[in-house]
Coordinates of C-alpha atoms and ligand atoms in Angstrom, one line a residue:
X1 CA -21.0 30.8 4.8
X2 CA -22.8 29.6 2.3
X3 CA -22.2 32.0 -0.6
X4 CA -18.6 31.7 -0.5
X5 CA -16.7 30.7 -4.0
X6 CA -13.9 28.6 -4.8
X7 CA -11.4 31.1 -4.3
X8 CA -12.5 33.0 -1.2
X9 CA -12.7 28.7 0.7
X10 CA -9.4 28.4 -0.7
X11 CA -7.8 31.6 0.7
X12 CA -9.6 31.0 4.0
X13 CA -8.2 27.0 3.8
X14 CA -4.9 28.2 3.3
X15 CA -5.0 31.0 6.3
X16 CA -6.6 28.9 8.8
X17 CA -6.0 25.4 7.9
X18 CA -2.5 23.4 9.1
X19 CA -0.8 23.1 5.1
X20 CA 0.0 19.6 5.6
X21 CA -1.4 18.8 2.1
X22 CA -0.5 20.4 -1.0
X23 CA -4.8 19.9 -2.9
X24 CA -5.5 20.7 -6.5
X25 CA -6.9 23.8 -7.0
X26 CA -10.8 23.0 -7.0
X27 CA -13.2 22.9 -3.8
X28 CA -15.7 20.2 -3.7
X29 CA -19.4 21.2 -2.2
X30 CA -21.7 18.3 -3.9
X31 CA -21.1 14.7 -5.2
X32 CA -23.2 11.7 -6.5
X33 CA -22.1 8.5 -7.5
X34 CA -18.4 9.1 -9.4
X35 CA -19.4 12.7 -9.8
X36 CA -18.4 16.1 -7.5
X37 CA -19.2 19.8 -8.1
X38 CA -17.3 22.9 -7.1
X39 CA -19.5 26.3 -6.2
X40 CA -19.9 27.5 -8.8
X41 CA -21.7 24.6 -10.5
X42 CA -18.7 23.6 -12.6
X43 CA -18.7 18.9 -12.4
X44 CA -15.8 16.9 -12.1
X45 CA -15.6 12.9 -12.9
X46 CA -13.5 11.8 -9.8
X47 CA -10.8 9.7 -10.6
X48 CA -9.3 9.5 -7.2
X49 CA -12.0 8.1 -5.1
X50 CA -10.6 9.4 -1.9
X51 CA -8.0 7.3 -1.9
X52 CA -9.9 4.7 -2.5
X53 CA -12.1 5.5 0.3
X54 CA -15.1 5.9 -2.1
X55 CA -15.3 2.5 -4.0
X56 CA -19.0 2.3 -3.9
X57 CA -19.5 6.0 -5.5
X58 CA -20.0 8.9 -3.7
X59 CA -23.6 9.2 -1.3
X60 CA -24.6 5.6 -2.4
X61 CA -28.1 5.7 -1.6
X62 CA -28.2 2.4 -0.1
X63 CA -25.4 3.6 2.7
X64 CA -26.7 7.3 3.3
X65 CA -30.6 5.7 3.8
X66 CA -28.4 3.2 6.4
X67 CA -26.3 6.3 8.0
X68 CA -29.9 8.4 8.5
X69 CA -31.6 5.4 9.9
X70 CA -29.2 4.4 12.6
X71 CA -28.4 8.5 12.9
X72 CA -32.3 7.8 14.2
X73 CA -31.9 5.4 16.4
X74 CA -28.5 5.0 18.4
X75 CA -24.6 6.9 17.6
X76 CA -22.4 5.6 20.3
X77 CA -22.4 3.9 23.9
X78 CA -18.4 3.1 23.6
X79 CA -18.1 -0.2 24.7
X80 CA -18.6 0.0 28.1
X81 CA -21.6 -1.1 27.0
X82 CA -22.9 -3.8 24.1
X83 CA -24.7 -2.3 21.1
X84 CA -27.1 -4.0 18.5
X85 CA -25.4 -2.8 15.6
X86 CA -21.8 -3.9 16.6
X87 CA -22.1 -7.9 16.6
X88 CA -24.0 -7.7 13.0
X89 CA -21.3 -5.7 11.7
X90 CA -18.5 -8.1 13.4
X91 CA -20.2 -11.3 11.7
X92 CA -20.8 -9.8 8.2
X93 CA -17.0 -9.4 7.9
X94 CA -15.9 -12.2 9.6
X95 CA -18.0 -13.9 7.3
X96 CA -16.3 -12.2 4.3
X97 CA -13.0 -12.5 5.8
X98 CA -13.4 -16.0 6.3
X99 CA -11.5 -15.5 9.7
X100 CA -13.1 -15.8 13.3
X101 CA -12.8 -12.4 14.8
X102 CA -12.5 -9.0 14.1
X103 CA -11.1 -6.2 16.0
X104 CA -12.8 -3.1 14.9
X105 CA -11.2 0.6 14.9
X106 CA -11.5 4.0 13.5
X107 CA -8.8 4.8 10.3
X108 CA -6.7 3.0 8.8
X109 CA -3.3 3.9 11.0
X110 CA -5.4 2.3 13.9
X111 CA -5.9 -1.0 12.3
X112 CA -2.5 -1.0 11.1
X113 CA -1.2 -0.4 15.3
X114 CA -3.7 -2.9 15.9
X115 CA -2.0 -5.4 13.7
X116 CA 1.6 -4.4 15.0
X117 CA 0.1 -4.8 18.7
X118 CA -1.3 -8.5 17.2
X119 CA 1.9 -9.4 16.1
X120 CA 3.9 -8.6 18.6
X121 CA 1.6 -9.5 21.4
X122 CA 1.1 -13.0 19.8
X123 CA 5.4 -13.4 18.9
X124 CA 5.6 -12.5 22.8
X125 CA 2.1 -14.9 24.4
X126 CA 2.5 -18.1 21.7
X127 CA 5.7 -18.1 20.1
X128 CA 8.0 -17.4 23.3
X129 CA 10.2 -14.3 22.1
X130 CA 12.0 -12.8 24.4
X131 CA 10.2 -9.8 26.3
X132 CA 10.5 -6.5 24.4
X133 CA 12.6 -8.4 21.0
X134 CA 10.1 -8.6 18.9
X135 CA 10.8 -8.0 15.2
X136 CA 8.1 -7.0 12.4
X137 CA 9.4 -7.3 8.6
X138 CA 8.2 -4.4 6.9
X139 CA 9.0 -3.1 3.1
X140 CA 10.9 0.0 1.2
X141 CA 8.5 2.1 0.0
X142 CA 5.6 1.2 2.0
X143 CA 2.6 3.6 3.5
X144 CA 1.2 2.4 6.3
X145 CA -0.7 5.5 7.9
X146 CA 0.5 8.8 9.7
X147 CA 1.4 7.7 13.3
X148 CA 4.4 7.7 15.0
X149 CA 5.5 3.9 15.0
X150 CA 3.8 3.8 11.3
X151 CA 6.2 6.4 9.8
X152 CA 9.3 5.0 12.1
X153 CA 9.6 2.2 10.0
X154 CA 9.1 4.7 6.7
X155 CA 11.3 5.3 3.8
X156 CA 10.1 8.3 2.7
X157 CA 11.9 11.5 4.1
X158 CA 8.8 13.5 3.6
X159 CA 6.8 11.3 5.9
X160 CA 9.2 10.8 8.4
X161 CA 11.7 13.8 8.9
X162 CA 11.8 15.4 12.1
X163 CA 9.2 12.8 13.9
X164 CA 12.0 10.8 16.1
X165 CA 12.9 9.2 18.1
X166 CA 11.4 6.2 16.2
X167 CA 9.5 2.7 17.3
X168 CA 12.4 0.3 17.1
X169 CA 11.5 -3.0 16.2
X170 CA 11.0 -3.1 12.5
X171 CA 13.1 -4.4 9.5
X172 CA 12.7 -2.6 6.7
X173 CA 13.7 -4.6 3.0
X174 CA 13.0 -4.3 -0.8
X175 CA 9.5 -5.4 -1.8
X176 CA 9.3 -8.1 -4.6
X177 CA 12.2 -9.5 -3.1
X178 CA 11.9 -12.9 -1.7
X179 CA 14.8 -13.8 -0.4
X180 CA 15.4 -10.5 1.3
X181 CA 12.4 -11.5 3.2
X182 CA 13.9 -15.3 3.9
X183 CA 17.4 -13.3 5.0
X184 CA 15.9 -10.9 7.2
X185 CA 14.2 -13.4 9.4
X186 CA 15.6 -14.3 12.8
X187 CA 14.3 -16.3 16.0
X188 CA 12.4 -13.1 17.0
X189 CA 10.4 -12.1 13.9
X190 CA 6.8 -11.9 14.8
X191 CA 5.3 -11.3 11.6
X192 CA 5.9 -9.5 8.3
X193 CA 3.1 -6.6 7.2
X194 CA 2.7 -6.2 3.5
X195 CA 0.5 -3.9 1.1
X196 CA -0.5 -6.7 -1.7
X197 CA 0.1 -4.0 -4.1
X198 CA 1.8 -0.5 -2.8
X199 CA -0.7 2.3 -3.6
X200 CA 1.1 5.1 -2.4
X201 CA 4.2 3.9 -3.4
X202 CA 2.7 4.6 -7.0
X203 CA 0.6 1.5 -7.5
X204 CA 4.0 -0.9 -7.2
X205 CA 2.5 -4.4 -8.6
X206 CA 4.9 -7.2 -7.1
X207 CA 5.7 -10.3 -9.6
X208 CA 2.4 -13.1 -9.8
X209 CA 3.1 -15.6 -6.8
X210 CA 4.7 -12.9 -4.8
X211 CA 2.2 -12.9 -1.9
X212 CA 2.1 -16.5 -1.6
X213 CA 5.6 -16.8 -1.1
X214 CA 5.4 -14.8 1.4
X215 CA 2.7 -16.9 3.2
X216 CA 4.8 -19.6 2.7
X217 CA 8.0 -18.4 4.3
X218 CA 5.6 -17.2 7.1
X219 CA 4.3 -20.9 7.6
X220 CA 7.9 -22.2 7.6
X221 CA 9.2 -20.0 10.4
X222 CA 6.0 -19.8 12.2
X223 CA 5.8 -16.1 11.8
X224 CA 2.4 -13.9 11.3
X225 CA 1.7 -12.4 7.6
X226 CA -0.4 -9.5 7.7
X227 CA -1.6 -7.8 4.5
X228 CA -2.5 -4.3 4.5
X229 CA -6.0 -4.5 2.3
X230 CA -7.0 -0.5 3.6
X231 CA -6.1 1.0 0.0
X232 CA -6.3 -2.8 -2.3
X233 CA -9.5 -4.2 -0.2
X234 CA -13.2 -4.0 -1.4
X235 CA -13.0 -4.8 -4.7
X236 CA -11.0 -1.6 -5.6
X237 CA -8.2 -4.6 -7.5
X238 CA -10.8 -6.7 -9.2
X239 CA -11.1 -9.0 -6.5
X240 CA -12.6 -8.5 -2.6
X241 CA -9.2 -8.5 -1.5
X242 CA -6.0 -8.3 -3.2
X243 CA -4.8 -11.0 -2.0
X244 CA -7.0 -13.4 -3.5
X245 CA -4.9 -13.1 -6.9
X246 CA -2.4 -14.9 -4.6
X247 CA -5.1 -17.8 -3.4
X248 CA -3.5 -17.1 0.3
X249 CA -5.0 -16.8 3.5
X250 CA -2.9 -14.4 5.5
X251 CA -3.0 -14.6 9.3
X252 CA -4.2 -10.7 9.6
X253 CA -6.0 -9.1 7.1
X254 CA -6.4 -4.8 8.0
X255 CA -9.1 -3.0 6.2
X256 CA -10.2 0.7 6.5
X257 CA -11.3 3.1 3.6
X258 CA -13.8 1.8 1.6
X259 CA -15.1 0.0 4.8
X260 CA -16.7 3.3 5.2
X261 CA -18.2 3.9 2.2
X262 CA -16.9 7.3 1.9
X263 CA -19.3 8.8 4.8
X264 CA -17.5 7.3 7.3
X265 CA -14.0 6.3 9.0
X266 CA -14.1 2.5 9.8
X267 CA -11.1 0.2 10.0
X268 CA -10.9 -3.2 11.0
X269 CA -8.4 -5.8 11.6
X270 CA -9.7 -9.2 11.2
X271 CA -8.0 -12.8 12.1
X272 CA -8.8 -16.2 14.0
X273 CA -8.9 -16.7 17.6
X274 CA -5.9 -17.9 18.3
X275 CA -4.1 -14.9 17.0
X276 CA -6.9 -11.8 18.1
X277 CA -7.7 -13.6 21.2
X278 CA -4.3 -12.7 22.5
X279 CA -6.3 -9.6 23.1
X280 CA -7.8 -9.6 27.1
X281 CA -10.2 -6.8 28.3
X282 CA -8.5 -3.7 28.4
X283 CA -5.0 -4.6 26.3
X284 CA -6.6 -2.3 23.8
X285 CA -9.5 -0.2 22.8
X286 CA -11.2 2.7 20.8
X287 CA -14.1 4.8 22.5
X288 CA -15.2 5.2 18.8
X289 CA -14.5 1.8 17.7
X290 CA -17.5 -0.7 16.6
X291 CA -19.5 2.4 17.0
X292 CA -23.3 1.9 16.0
X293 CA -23.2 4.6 13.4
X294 CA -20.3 3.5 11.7
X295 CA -21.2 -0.3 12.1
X296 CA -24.7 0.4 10.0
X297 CA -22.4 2.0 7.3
X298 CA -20.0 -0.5 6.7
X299 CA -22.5 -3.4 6.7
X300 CA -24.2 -1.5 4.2
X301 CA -21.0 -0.7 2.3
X302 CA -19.9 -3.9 2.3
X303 CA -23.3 -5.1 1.1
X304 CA -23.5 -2.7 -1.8
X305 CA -20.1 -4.0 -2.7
X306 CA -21.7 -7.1 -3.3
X307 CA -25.3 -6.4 -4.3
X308 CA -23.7 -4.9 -7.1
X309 CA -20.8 -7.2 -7.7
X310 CA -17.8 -4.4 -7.7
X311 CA -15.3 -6.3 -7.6
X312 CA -16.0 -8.4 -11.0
X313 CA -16.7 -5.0 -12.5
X314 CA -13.5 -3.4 -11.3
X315 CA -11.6 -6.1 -12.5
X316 CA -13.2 -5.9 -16.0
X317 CA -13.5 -2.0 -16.3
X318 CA -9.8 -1.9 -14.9
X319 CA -8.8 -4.1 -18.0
X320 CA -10.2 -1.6 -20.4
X321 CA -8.8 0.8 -19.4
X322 CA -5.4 0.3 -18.7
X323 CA -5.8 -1.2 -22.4
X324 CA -7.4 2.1 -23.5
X325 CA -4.4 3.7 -22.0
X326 CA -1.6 1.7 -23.1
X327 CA -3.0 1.8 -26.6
X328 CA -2.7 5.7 -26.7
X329 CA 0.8 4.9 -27.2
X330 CA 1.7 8.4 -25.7
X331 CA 5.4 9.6 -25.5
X332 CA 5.1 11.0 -22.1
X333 CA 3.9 7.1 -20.9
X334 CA 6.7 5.4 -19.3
X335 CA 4.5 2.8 -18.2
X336 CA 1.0 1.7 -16.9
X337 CA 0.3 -0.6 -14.0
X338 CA -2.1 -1.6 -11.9
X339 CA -5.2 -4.1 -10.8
X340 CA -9.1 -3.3 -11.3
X341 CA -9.4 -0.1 -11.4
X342 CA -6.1 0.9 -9.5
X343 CA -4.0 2.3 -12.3
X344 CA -0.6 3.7 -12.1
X345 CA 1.0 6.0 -15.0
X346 CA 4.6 6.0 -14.7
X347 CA 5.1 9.3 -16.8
X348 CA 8.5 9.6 -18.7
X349 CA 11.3 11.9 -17.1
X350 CA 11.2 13.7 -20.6
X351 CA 7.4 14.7 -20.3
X352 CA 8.0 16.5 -16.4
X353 CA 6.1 16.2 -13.6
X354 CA 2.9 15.0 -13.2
X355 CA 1.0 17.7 -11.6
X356 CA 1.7 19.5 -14.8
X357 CA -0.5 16.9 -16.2
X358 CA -2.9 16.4 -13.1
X359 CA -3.9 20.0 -13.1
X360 CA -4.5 20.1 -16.7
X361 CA -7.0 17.1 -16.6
X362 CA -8.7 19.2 -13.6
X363 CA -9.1 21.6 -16.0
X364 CA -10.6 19.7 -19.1
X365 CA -13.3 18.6 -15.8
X366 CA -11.0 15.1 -14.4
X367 CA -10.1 14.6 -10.8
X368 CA -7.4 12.7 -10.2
X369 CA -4.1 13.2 -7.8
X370 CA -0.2 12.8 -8.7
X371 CA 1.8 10.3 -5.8
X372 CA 5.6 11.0 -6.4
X373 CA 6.6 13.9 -8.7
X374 CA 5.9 11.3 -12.2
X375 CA 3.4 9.0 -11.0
X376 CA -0.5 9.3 -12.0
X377 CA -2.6 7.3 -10.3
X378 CA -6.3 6.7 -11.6
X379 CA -8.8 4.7 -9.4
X380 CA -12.6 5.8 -9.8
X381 CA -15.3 5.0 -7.8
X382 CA -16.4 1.1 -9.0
X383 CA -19.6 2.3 -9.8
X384 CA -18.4 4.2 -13.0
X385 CA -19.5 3.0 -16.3
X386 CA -17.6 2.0 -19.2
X387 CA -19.2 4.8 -21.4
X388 CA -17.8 6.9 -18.3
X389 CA -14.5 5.4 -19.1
X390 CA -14.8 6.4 -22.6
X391 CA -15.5 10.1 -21.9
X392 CA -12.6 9.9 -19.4
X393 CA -10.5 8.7 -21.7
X394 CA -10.8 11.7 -24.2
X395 CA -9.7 14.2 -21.8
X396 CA -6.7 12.0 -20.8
X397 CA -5.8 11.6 -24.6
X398 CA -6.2 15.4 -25.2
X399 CA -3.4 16.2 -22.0
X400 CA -1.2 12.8 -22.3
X401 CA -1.7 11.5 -26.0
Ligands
PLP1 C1 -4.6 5.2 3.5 C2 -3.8 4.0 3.9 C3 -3.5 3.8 5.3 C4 -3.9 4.8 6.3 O1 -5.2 5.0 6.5 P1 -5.8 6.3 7.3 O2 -7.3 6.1 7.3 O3 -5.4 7.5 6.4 O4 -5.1 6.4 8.6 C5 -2.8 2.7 5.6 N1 -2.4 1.8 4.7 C6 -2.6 2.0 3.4 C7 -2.2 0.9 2.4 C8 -3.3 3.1 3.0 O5 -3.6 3.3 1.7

């Protein structure tokens, strides 16, 4: 198994593996920190970060030594039973949340269903819609995760064709568009659910003030804002949570990804009691959530975030180097975008598309993935350095200057 290069794993991928993802053409078999090696020896910087999934680096010592430990002691009762490891982790981010409770799941596309069951559970229990009429405000553009009710409410053909008939209940509007939020709103909205910046979307950076206008409007109509943090959240922006640019304090916050420190899926959805306590035993459940395992990982990924003060360091490297990369002045540049280290390139319809561009970079040793045919995204593991930056930043002039 072992001895097997690049090209015989990929073959054997493509045979036996379901080709619902079109990868790069390089296999990964080592990694530290923001670096990952193929077979044959050859290092890549990663610039994708697992979707974001790795913001504290890759195998941060502090979170493996935490994985082995509780791998030691105790994986998973379900929670049938209590475990020691499940109320620490459900403080430490109610703590950083600032919120009362936390509901605690598996991947992201869980959280997210937990915070559509939240919303409308809480629209039906406290404010009196009728049964089965709830409505959830939702946005062009938006990811959300794979699941059927996530991509019913979808606007992307790729994502959703062929997986009716969908979850009703959903209004879907422009992002960055206030008033199509105010106009959309009737007696039975619930709640709206909003990326604070849309990753997937290509790193889509709504106007300064955006988010708080929609907290507002949710406070007027007494409706529930939740803010999809799973791709923005742990410092990946320049800030814990996006949302902080905003100064808000949405009603649900959902977190997944870098909750895990890239060893492990962990989502969350975290709120007060008076919204998550509409939850009763047995209204809903994971047999992996708040597992022991994962609960050791993401206290100790959410304590490296802040031992080492990612997300002041995101915010200042991301400034670099978006300016590093707007002052290449390139041609093919359209535009570049972003927060922290989330960085969109908007590539020119002249220069063609971007895996043109990603797949060179691979080459010249730089990981990074194209979303849409013309968008580049760059987001690092937080740990990278601004030397790192620099030696990025001469393979990205050689391919894009
Ligand atoms: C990745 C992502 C999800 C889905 O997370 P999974 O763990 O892949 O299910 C949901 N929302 C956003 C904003 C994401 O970036």
């Amino acid at each position: 198994m072992t001895n097997l290069n690049s090209e015989q794993l990929m073959e054997m991928e493509h045979k036996y593996g379901a080709h619902n993802y079109h990868p790069l053409e390089v296999v990964i078999s080592k990694a530290e920190g923001i670096w990952v090696e193929d077979p044959e020896g050859k290092k890549y910087m990663d610039m994708l970060s697992a979707y974001s999934a790795v913001n504290q680096g890759h195998r941060h010592p502090a979170i493996i030594k935490a994985l082995k430990n509780q791998a030691d002691e105790l994986t998973l009762t379900s929670r049938a039973f209590f475990n020691d490891k499940w109320p620490l982790f459900a403080k430490k981010l109610a703590e950083l949340t600032e919120k009362d409770m936390i509901l605690p799941m598996n991947t992201g596309a869980e959280a997210v269903e937990t915070a559509i069951k939240t919303m409308r559970k809480w629209g039906y229990l406290e404010k009196g819609i009728e049964t089965d009429k709830a409505e959830i405000i939702v946005f062009e553009e938006n990811f959300h995760g794979r699941t059927t009710t996530v991509v019913s409410f979808s606007t992307d053909p790729v994502a959703k064709d062929n997986y009716g008939p969908f979850t009703p209940g959903f209004k879907i509007v422009p992002y960055n568009d206030l008033e199509a939020v105010k106009n959309a709103i009737t007696e039975n909205t619930a709640g709206i659910l909003v990326e604070p910046i849309q990753g997937e979307a290509g790193v889509v950076v709504p106007a300064d003030g955006y988010l708080k206008g929609l907290s507002d409007i949710s406070k007027e109509n007494n409706i529930l804002l939740a803010v999809d943090e799973i791709q923005t959240g742990f410092a990946r922006t320049g800030k814990m949570f996006a949302f902080m640019y905003d100064n808000i304090d949405p009603d649900i916050i959902i977190m997944g990804k870098a909750l895990g420190g890239g060893v492990f899926p962990v989502s969350a959805v975290a709120a007060n009691n008076d919204i998550l306590g509409v939850f009763k035993p047995g209204s809903h459940g994971s047999t992996f959530g708040g597992n022991p395992l994962g609960c050791a990982v993401a206290i100790a990924s959410i304590e490296v975030l802040l031992d080492e003060n990612l997300a002041a360091k995101s915010f200042e490297l991301g400034k670099y180097f978006r300016e590093q990369l707007i002052a290449m002045n390139s041609d093919k540049i359209d535009i570049v975008r972003g927060k922290g280290l989330l960085i969109g390139i908007v590539l020119k319809e002249s220069a063609g598309k971007a895996r043109i561009y990603t797949t060179k970079l691979k080459e010249k040793g730089l990981l990074c993935k194209e979303t849409h045919d013309w968008i580049i995204r760059f987001a690092p593991p937080l740990v990278i350095t601004k030397e790192e930056i620099d030696q990025a930043m001469e393979s990205i002039r050689e391919v894009l200057g």
